[in-house]
Amino acid sequence: MFSVAVLGYGTVGRGIVEVIMTNRKQIEERIGDEICVSHILDLRTFPGDPFEHIVTDHYEDILNDPAVNVVCEAMGGTNPAYDYSKRAILAGKSVCTSNKAVVAEYGPELMRLANENGCHYLFEASVGGGIPIIRPLNESLTPEKVESITGILNGTTNYILTKMEREGSAFDEVLKEAQEKGYAERNPEADVEGYDAARKIAILSSIAYGKTVDYRELPTEGITGISSEDFAYAKKLGATVKLFGFSRKTEDKVYAMVAPFLIFPGHPLYAVNDVFNGILVHGNTLGDVMFYGSGAGMLPTASAVVSDIVEIARNQGRRIPCDWKDEKQTLSDPGELTGRFFVRVTSCRECVAEKFGAVEYVDAGIAGELGFLTGDMTERDAKAAADAIGAVSFIRVSR
């Protein structure tokens, strides 16, 4: 019998139990053993729930049960999730999680401890919800030198931007609607300021490039500065605006950032709308490969957690490799990168020509300002020029 304990009986925790029970026969065929949920940890009680008899508020009940093979951490936050995960691993129990905060902060340590204690620490659900991306980076793409990763990694911000584009609505108006529908938290800062996406692109980059990318060192811009006017210009260009987590590796440098980008219909991520996520990986011999699907939600996220349970059950007594080393990756300044930029100003054309040279103007019918696309220039020079003439909007253009 393969025994599973679930920490947290909220949205994801309930989903884990539901996925196991719904697909129990198929899971058992694939792991070659019976599976059961033996413990659920939560401070609350659940009268009438079919699993109320296995709910406990004492973590030691799980930690001290030798029958528990894997602990599924679905608590959120870092405290006590990190402590509980570490204690389980030190007790020889494998851990799988959807918790990107713990993975981004403590992933290398917990993987190292798992290797030392003959168990596993897996986190497929920590990025992209139900989209399989961690395991493909660890396994399917191992022949490749990954040169770049570009992702729409946050469903809340993608929903807001999609609504702004389609309806011409203001950011504050759409955010309020997203909160009412449950797509955005009461405090949406982690999503709309880009912090959630920063953790996720840091995790993906750490796996792809082999060293730990610290999400706190990523230049991070959210979507609070994106306006309906920006979308008016984008519409004239046949483009749209998406929040990207982006990283690139050259021979000797790694760049990473989170920011809004203007993208055109030829871009593979152009049609990723609403709460969906999309991740574009570019390999040196493979070229582009894209992963698309539900980036959040109870069952998609839970399905990814259960996929880790299956992986653990199949690999008992064996190490599951991961190239993410507990060695810090030095990040280079994205200001060195060359690209094009969309800029809105209230200055005159002569001022624009003086700072930017030749540009492509866009007429969105907005009085009192100019909108334009720059030619190729470094981000550092483009930002300096935009600041010098008091730009009201500065958005990178994705190639």
Tab-separated table of C-alpha atoms in Angstrom:
chain	number	residue	atom	x	y	z
A	1	MET	CA	0.000	0.000	0.000
A	2	PHE	CA	1.357	3.419	-1.016
A	3	SER	CA	0.287	5.882	1.667
A	4	VAL	CA	-0.177	9.626	1.034
A	5	ALA	CA	-0.558	12.422	3.584
A	6	VAL	CA	-1.915	15.816	2.530
A	7	LEU	CA	-0.912	19.019	4.345
A	8	GLY	CA	-3.702	21.571	3.982
A	9	TYR	CA	-7.280	20.806	2.999
A	10	GLY	CA	-7.966	23.958	1.059
A	11	THR	CA	-8.409	24.258	-2.704
A	12	VAL	CA	-5.315	22.332	-3.785
A	13	GLY	CA	-5.435	19.827	-0.919
A	14	ARG	CA	-9.029	18.916	-1.697
A	15	GLY	CA	-8.087	18.644	-5.350
A	16	ILE	CA	-5.283	16.193	-4.589
A	17	VAL	CA	-7.667	13.918	-2.730
A	18	GLU	CA	-10.267	14.200	-5.497
A	19	VAL	CA	-7.798	13.378	-8.267
A	20	ILE	CA	-6.504	10.334	-6.372
A	21	MET	CA	-9.993	9.014	-5.688
A	22	THR	CA	-11.354	9.765	-9.172
A	23	ASN	CA	-8.417	8.157	-11.014
A	24	ARG	CA	-7.477	5.643	-8.350
A	25	LYS	CA	-7.642	2.569	-10.585
A	26	GLN	CA	-5.492	4.148	-13.270
A	27	ILE	CA	-2.958	5.443	-10.743
A	28	GLU	CA	-2.663	2.030	-9.095
A	29	GLU	CA	-2.070	0.386	-12.470
A	30	ARG	CA	0.725	2.841	-13.178
A	31	ILE	CA	2.500	2.541	-9.834
A	32	GLY	CA	1.894	-1.203	-9.469
A	33	ASP	CA	0.499	-0.839	-5.957
A	34	GLU	CA	-2.604	0.216	-4.086
A	35	ILE	CA	-2.786	3.876	-3.041
A	36	CYS	CA	-4.569	5.556	-0.166
A	37	VAL	CA	-4.840	8.977	1.463
A	38	SER	CA	-4.098	8.140	5.100
A	39	HIS	CA	-3.835	11.594	6.729
A	40	ILE	CA	-5.031	15.150	6.079
A	41	LEU	CA	-3.491	17.929	8.173
A	42	ASP	CA	-5.633	20.991	8.855
A	43	LEU	CA	-6.518	23.130	11.863
A	44	ARG	CA	-10.171	23.055	10.845
A	45	THR	CA	-12.670	20.238	11.167
A	46	PHE	CA	-14.877	19.111	8.297
A	47	PRO	CA	-18.144	17.630	9.604
A	48	GLY	CA	-19.850	15.542	6.958
A	49	ASP	CA	-16.804	15.382	4.697
A	50	PRO	CA	-16.123	11.815	3.519
A	51	PHE	CA	-12.537	12.154	4.775
A	52	GLU	CA	-13.232	13.821	8.124
A	53	HIS	CA	-12.086	10.683	9.952
A	54	ILE	CA	-8.489	11.089	8.715
A	55	VAL	CA	-8.178	14.837	9.398
A	56	THR	CA	-5.708	15.750	12.138
A	57	ASP	CA	-4.282	18.966	13.514
A	58	HIS	CA	-1.141	17.237	14.846
A	59	TYR	CA	1.688	17.029	12.325
A	60	GLU	CA	3.434	14.430	14.441
A	61	ASP	CA	0.619	11.990	13.578
A	62	ILE	CA	1.974	12.065	10.021
A	63	LEU	CA	5.647	12.373	10.833
A	64	ASN	CA	5.604	9.413	13.211
A	65	ASP	CA	3.584	7.090	10.978
A	66	PRO	CA	6.091	4.769	9.265
A	67	ALA	CA	3.485	3.781	6.676
A	68	VAL	CA	3.375	7.277	5.102
A	69	ASN	CA	5.412	7.218	1.903
A	70	VAL	CA	4.841	10.727	0.575
A	71	VAL	CA	3.733	14.044	2.047
A	72	CYS	CA	1.876	16.443	-0.272
A	73	GLU	CA	2.415	19.997	0.944
A	74	ALA	CA	-0.508	22.204	-0.123
A	75	MET	CA	-0.420	24.806	2.633
A	76	GLY	CA	0.938	27.843	0.814
A	77	GLY	CA	3.426	30.370	2.171
A	78	THR	CA	6.773	29.427	3.674
A	79	ASN	CA	5.845	29.013	7.341
A	80	PRO	CA	5.260	26.277	8.467
A	81	ALA	CA	5.355	24.705	4.980
A	82	TYR	CA	9.161	24.766	4.758
A	83	ASP	CA	9.631	23.369	8.273
A	84	TYR	CA	7.088	20.591	7.727
A	85	SER	CA	8.633	19.675	4.363
A	86	LYS	CA	12.142	19.554	5.816
A	87	ARG	CA	11.089	17.459	8.781
A	88	ALA	CA	9.329	14.965	6.518
A	89	ILE	CA	12.409	14.626	4.327
A	90	LEU	CA	14.697	14.162	7.348
A	91	ALA	CA	12.331	11.368	8.405
A	92	GLY	CA	12.850	9.711	5.015
A	93	LYS	CA	9.461	10.650	3.575
A	94	SER	CA	9.258	12.062	0.062
A	95	VAL	CA	7.587	15.432	-0.419
A	96	CYS	CA	5.764	16.911	-3.401
A	97	THR	CA	4.388	20.433	-3.488
A	98	SER	CA	2.649	23.156	-5.473
A	99	ASN	CA	4.249	25.825	-3.268
A	100	LYS	CA	6.418	28.067	-5.475
A	101	ALA	CA	7.362	30.257	-2.482
A	102	VAL	CA	9.069	27.342	-0.719
A	103	VAL	CA	10.594	25.972	-3.939
A	104	ALA	CA	12.030	29.348	-4.990
A	105	GLU	CA	13.465	29.981	-1.518
A	106	TYR	CA	14.529	26.530	-0.351
A	107	GLY	CA	14.385	24.205	-3.369
A	108	PRO	CA	18.109	23.345	-3.627
A	109	GLU	CA	18.398	22.663	0.106
A	110	LEU	CA	15.353	20.393	0.177
A	111	MET	CA	16.479	18.482	-2.919
A	112	ARG	CA	19.915	17.965	-1.376
A	113	LEU	CA	18.405	16.736	1.895
A	114	ALA	CA	16.086	14.399	-0.013
A	115	ASN	CA	19.063	12.860	-1.829
A	116	GLU	CA	20.897	12.436	1.470
A	117	ASN	CA	17.889	10.758	3.094
A	118	GLY	CA	16.937	8.401	0.278
A	119	CYS	CA	13.722	10.150	-0.712
A	120	HIS	CA	12.486	12.774	-3.185
A	121	TYR	CA	11.441	16.433	-3.315
A	122	LEU	CA	9.318	17.156	-6.397
A	123	PHE	CA	7.459	20.310	-7.407
A	124	GLU	CA	5.868	19.939	-10.838
A	125	ALA	CA	2.828	21.974	-9.749
A	126	SER	CA	4.856	24.952	-8.525
A	127	VAL	CA	5.015	26.503	-12.009
A	128	GLY	CA	2.200	26.545	-14.540
A	129	GLY	CA	-0.417	24.709	-12.481
A	130	GLY	CA	-1.408	21.665	-14.522
A	131	ILE	CA	1.074	22.345	-17.332
A	132	PRO	CA	3.889	19.778	-17.384
A	133	ILE	CA	7.064	21.885	-17.553
A	134	ILE	CA	9.392	20.919	-14.655
A	135	ARG	CA	9.704	17.282	-15.699
A	136	PRO	CA	10.219	18.094	-19.415
A	137	LEU	CA	13.033	20.485	-18.467
A	138	ASN	CA	14.563	17.793	-16.235
A	139	GLU	CA	14.135	14.940	-18.695
A	140	SER	CA	12.871	15.539	-22.227
A	141	LEU	CA	14.982	18.627	-22.906
A	142	THR	CA	18.226	17.380	-21.351
A	143	PRO	CA	20.016	17.103	-24.737
A	144	GLU	CA	19.435	20.819	-25.297
A	145	LYS	CA	21.284	23.934	-24.304
A	146	VAL	CA	18.276	25.984	-23.277
A	147	GLU	CA	18.887	29.468	-24.623
A	148	SER	CA	15.736	31.225	-23.450
A	149	ILE	CA	12.468	30.777	-21.584
A	150	THR	CA	9.531	33.113	-22.083
A	151	GLY	CA	6.371	32.527	-20.091
A	152	ILE	CA	2.930	33.844	-19.291
A	153	LEU	CA	3.153	32.475	-15.778
A	154	ASN	CA	0.346	34.169	-13.867
A	155	GLY	CA	-3.306	33.568	-14.701
A	156	THR	CA	-4.584	36.555	-12.719
A	157	THR	CA	-2.567	39.117	-14.650
A	158	ASN	CA	-3.265	37.397	-17.963
A	159	TYR	CA	-7.006	37.524	-17.251
A	160	ILE	CA	-6.802	41.229	-16.384
A	161	LEU	CA	-4.808	42.105	-19.501
A	162	THR	CA	-7.124	40.050	-21.726
A	163	LYS	CA	-10.192	41.871	-20.361
A	164	MET	CA	-8.499	45.256	-20.764
A	165	GLU	CA	-7.701	44.424	-24.378
A	166	ARG	CA	-11.142	43.111	-25.302
A	167	GLU	CA	-13.252	45.659	-23.460
A	168	GLY	CA	-11.055	48.744	-23.306
A	169	SER	CA	-11.530	48.793	-19.532
A	170	ALA	CA	-9.231	50.411	-16.969
A	171	PHE	CA	-6.934	48.290	-14.811
A	172	ASP	CA	-8.691	49.082	-11.515
A	173	GLU	CA	-12.077	48.170	-12.953
A	174	VAL	CA	-10.933	44.805	-14.275
A	175	LEU	CA	-9.008	43.998	-11.083
A	176	LYS	CA	-12.157	44.512	-9.038
A	177	GLU	CA	-14.080	42.172	-11.338
A	178	ALA	CA	-11.290	39.567	-11.119
A	179	GLN	CA	-11.482	39.696	-7.323
A	180	GLU	CA	-15.255	39.257	-7.407
A	181	LYS	CA	-14.869	36.172	-9.612
A	182	GLY	CA	-12.161	34.696	-7.411
A	183	TYR	CA	-9.391	35.083	-10.007
A	184	ALA	CA	-7.530	37.635	-7.872
A	185	GLU	CA	-6.782	37.677	-4.157
A	186	ARG	CA	-8.123	40.339	-1.827
A	187	ASN	CA	-4.517	41.553	-1.681
A	188	PRO	CA	-3.389	41.073	-5.308
A	189	GLU	CA	0.093	42.543	-4.912
A	190	ALA	CA	2.031	39.321	-5.526
A	191	ASP	CA	0.235	38.844	-8.837
A	192	VAL	CA	-0.151	42.353	-10.266
A	193	GLU	CA	3.314	43.543	-9.230
A	194	GLY	CA	4.928	40.503	-10.879
A	195	TYR	CA	6.339	38.827	-7.752
A	196	ASP	CA	4.557	35.525	-8.400
A	197	ALA	CA	5.885	35.384	-11.961
A	198	ALA	CA	9.378	36.254	-10.689
A	199	ARG	CA	9.442	33.195	-8.426
A	200	LYS	CA	8.261	30.983	-11.271
A	201	ILE	CA	10.736	32.165	-13.910
A	202	ALA	CA	13.489	31.869	-11.284
A	203	ILE	CA	12.548	28.214	-10.697
A	204	LEU	CA	12.452	27.422	-14.424
A	205	SER	CA	15.733	29.242	-15.071
A	206	SER	CA	17.455	27.462	-12.176
A	207	ILE	CA	16.530	24.089	-13.656
A	208	ALA	CA	17.323	25.068	-17.248
A	209	TYR	CA	20.685	26.733	-16.579
A	210	GLY	CA	21.802	24.603	-13.620
A	211	LYS	CA	22.483	27.214	-10.929
A	212	THR	CA	20.166	28.935	-8.465
A	213	VAL	CA	18.532	32.080	-9.827
A	214	ASP	CA	17.445	34.279	-6.918
A	215	TYR	CA	14.006	35.687	-7.688
A	216	ARG	CA	14.752	38.697	-5.467
A	217	GLU	CA	17.466	39.826	-7.876
A	218	LEU	CA	15.228	39.855	-10.952
A	219	PRO	CA	14.187	43.265	-12.308
A	220	THR	CA	10.437	42.974	-11.826
A	221	GLU	CA	7.651	45.131	-13.237
A	222	GLY	CA	3.988	44.316	-12.874
A	223	ILE	CA	0.946	45.468	-14.809
A	224	THR	CA	-0.331	48.297	-12.601
A	225	GLY	CA	1.116	50.846	-15.015
A	226	ILE	CA	-0.596	49.376	-18.090
A	227	SER	CA	-3.550	51.485	-19.203
A	228	SER	CA	-6.432	51.325	-21.656
A	229	GLU	CA	-4.496	53.889	-23.721
A	230	ASP	CA	-1.641	51.410	-24.102
A	231	PHE	CA	-4.091	48.893	-25.503
A	232	ALA	CA	-5.506	51.500	-27.882
A	233	TYR	CA	-2.055	51.881	-29.413
A	234	ALA	CA	-1.491	48.122	-29.359
A	235	LYS	CA	-4.749	47.609	-31.271
A	236	LYS	CA	-3.591	50.034	-33.961
A	237	LEU	CA	-0.436	47.973	-34.296
A	238	GLY	CA	-2.350	44.684	-34.384
A	239	ALA	CA	-0.571	43.738	-31.169
A	240	THR	CA	-1.392	43.075	-27.529
A	241	VAL	CA	0.309	43.324	-24.119
A	242	LYS	CA	1.284	40.329	-21.974
A	243	LEU	CA	3.201	39.996	-18.702
A	244	PHE	CA	6.241	37.811	-19.361
A	245	GLY	CA	8.675	36.042	-17.128
A	246	PHE	CA	11.733	35.968	-19.331
A	247	SER	CA	15.259	34.582	-19.144
A	248	ARG	CA	18.086	34.160	-21.622
A	249	LYS	CA	21.451	32.423	-21.461
A	250	THR	CA	24.363	33.281	-23.712
A	251	GLU	CA	27.770	31.628	-23.578
A	252	ASP	CA	28.769	33.427	-20.384
A	253	LYS	CA	25.786	35.466	-19.190
A	254	VAL	CA	22.291	34.869	-17.843
A	255	TYR	CA	19.574	37.519	-17.999
A	256	ALA	CA	16.196	37.277	-16.288
A	257	MET	CA	13.323	39.663	-15.691
A	258	VAL	CA	9.551	40.063	-15.353
A	259	ALA	CA	7.840	42.836	-17.302
A	260	PRO	CA	4.966	43.628	-19.688
A	261	PHE	CA	5.805	43.065	-23.352
A	262	LEU	CA	4.091	44.185	-26.551
A	263	ILE	CA	3.672	41.125	-28.766
A	264	PHE	CA	2.386	40.564	-32.293
A	265	PRO	CA	0.206	37.782	-33.808
A	266	GLY	CA	3.223	35.827	-35.054
A	267	HIS	CA	4.424	35.259	-31.499
A	268	PRO	CA	3.573	31.755	-30.155
A	269	LEU	CA	2.205	33.244	-26.906
A	270	TYR	CA	-0.033	35.814	-28.613
A	271	ALA	CA	-3.193	33.695	-28.320
A	272	VAL	CA	-2.677	32.680	-24.669
A	273	ASN	CA	-5.606	34.500	-23.071
A	274	ASP	CA	-7.746	34.675	-19.936
A	275	VAL	CA	-6.443	32.598	-16.997
A	276	PHE	CA	-4.373	30.278	-19.183
A	277	ASN	CA	-0.583	30.063	-19.043
A	278	GLY	CA	1.918	29.432	-21.800
A	279	ILE	CA	5.657	28.731	-21.633
A	280	LEU	CA	7.983	28.964	-24.634
A	281	VAL	CA	11.360	27.235	-24.352
A	282	HIS	CA	14.055	27.709	-26.995
A	283	GLY	CA	16.792	25.111	-27.337
A	284	ASN	CA	19.940	25.473	-29.414
A	285	THR	CA	19.147	22.510	-31.695
A	286	LEU	CA	15.432	21.964	-31.051
A	287	GLY	CA	14.312	25.533	-31.573
A	288	ASP	CA	11.023	26.551	-29.982
A	289	VAL	CA	8.784	24.237	-27.972
A	290	MET	CA	5.653	25.523	-26.241
A	291	PHE	CA	3.705	24.325	-23.208
A	292	TYR	CA	0.119	25.557	-22.781
A	293	GLY	CA	-2.731	24.895	-20.387
A	294	SER	CA	-4.480	25.759	-17.152
A	295	GLY	CA	-2.009	27.630	-15.004
A	296	ALA	CA	-4.026	27.396	-11.801
A	297	GLY	CA	-7.207	25.965	-10.352
A	298	MET	CA	-8.021	23.117	-8.036
A	299	LEU	CA	-7.928	20.102	-10.331
A	300	PRO	CA	-5.229	21.172	-12.831
A	301	THR	CA	-2.807	21.987	-10.003
A	302	ALA	CA	-3.766	18.872	-8.065
A	303	SER	CA	-3.240	16.730	-11.162
A	304	ALA	CA	0.351	17.965	-11.360
A	305	VAL	CA	0.892	17.149	-7.667
A	306	VAL	CA	-0.475	13.636	-8.178
A	307	SER	CA	1.836	13.209	-11.182
A	308	ASP	CA	4.695	13.726	-8.720
A	309	ILE	CA	3.200	11.094	-6.408
A	310	VAL	CA	3.238	8.637	-9.311
A	311	GLU	CA	6.833	9.577	-10.164
A	312	ILE	CA	7.892	9.020	-6.552
A	313	ALA	CA	6.112	5.656	-6.360
A	314	ARG	CA	7.820	4.521	-9.565
A	315	ASN	CA	11.265	5.565	-8.345
A	316	GLN	CA	11.439	4.286	-4.795
A	317	GLY	CA	15.060	3.473	-4.024
A	318	ARG	CA	16.298	5.411	-7.062
A	319	ARG	CA	17.396	9.026	-7.459
A	320	ILE	CA	15.363	11.307	-9.739
A	321	PRO	CA	17.952	13.595	-11.332
A	322	CYS	CA	17.694	17.390	-11.354
A	323	ASP	CA	20.427	19.671	-12.684
A	324	TRP	CA	19.500	22.545	-10.322
A	325	LYS	CA	22.649	23.051	-8.227
A	326	ASP	CA	22.817	24.840	-4.882
A	327	GLU	CA	25.194	27.414	-6.374
A	328	LYS	CA	24.132	30.985	-7.024
A	329	GLN	CA	23.741	32.152	-10.614
A	330	THR	CA	25.115	35.642	-11.211
A	331	LEU	CA	22.624	37.626	-13.276
A	332	SER	CA	23.672	40.165	-15.868
A	333	ASP	CA	21.972	43.522	-16.355
A	334	PRO	CA	19.092	43.301	-18.887
A	335	GLY	CA	19.953	46.887	-19.782
A	336	GLU	CA	22.644	45.358	-22.006
A	337	LEU	CA	20.053	43.621	-24.192
A	338	THR	CA	19.077	45.123	-27.525
A	339	GLY	CA	15.486	45.387	-28.685
A	340	ARG	CA	12.654	47.676	-29.706
A	341	PHE	CA	10.392	49.583	-27.327
A	342	PHE	CA	6.956	51.179	-27.381
A	343	VAL	CA	6.938	54.639	-25.815
A	344	ARG	CA	4.241	57.244	-25.129
A	345	VAL	CA	5.224	60.844	-24.478
A	346	THR	CA	3.673	64.301	-24.239
A	347	SER	CA	6.768	65.845	-25.832
A	348	CYS	CA	7.190	67.191	-29.367
A	349	ARG	CA	8.457	65.195	-32.354
A	350	GLU	CA	11.690	67.162	-32.354
A	351	CYS	CA	12.385	66.017	-28.763
A	352	VAL	CA	11.631	62.416	-29.744
A	353	ALA	CA	13.959	62.621	-32.753
A	354	GLU	CA	16.722	64.098	-30.606
A	355	LYS	CA	16.581	61.294	-28.039
A	356	PHE	CA	15.478	58.278	-30.087
A	357	GLY	CA	16.427	59.044	-33.687
A	358	ALA	CA	14.137	57.537	-36.315
A	359	VAL	CA	10.968	56.007	-34.856
A	360	GLU	CA	7.696	54.525	-36.120
A	361	TYR	CA	4.785	56.673	-34.961
A	362	VAL	CA	1.415	55.144	-34.095
A	363	ASP	CA	-1.794	57.194	-34.218
A	364	ALA	CA	-4.347	55.961	-31.681
A	365	GLY	CA	-6.360	59.190	-31.739
A	366	ILE	CA	-5.301	60.203	-28.223
A	367	ALA	CA	-4.933	63.954	-27.956
A	368	GLY	CA	-1.913	65.581	-26.357
A	369	GLU	CA	0.563	62.732	-26.718
A	370	LEU	CA	2.685	60.747	-29.159
A	371	GLY	CA	3.110	56.996	-29.313
A	372	PHE	CA	5.892	55.303	-31.242
A	373	LEU	CA	8.052	52.237	-31.703
A	374	THR	CA	11.797	52.765	-31.430
A	375	GLY	CA	14.418	51.230	-33.637
A	376	ASP	CA	16.847	48.690	-32.204
A	377	MET	CA	18.683	50.035	-29.163
A	378	THR	CA	19.865	48.794	-25.805
A	379	GLU	CA	17.332	48.819	-23.012
A	380	ARG	CA	19.622	51.028	-20.961
A	381	ASP	CA	19.728	53.694	-23.698
A	382	ALA	CA	15.992	53.409	-24.382
A	383	LYS	CA	15.121	53.883	-20.709
A	384	ALA	CA	17.464	56.837	-20.376
A	385	ALA	CA	15.920	58.504	-23.420
A	386	ALA	CA	12.382	57.819	-22.170
A	387	ASP	CA	13.181	59.262	-18.756
A	388	ALA	CA	14.794	62.327	-20.310
A	389	ILE	CA	11.596	63.315	-22.133
A	390	GLY	CA	9.187	62.249	-19.400
A	391	ALA	CA	7.627	59.187	-21.037
A	392	VAL	CA	4.213	58.230	-19.688
A	393	SER	CA	4.586	54.614	-20.884
A	394	PHE	CA	7.556	52.378	-21.697
A	395	ILE	CA	6.885	48.808	-22.843
A	396	ARG	CA	9.356	46.314	-24.293
A	397	VAL	CA	8.572	44.780	-27.678
A	398	SER	CA	9.006	41.009	-27.951
A	399	ARG	CA	10.540	39.630	-31.112
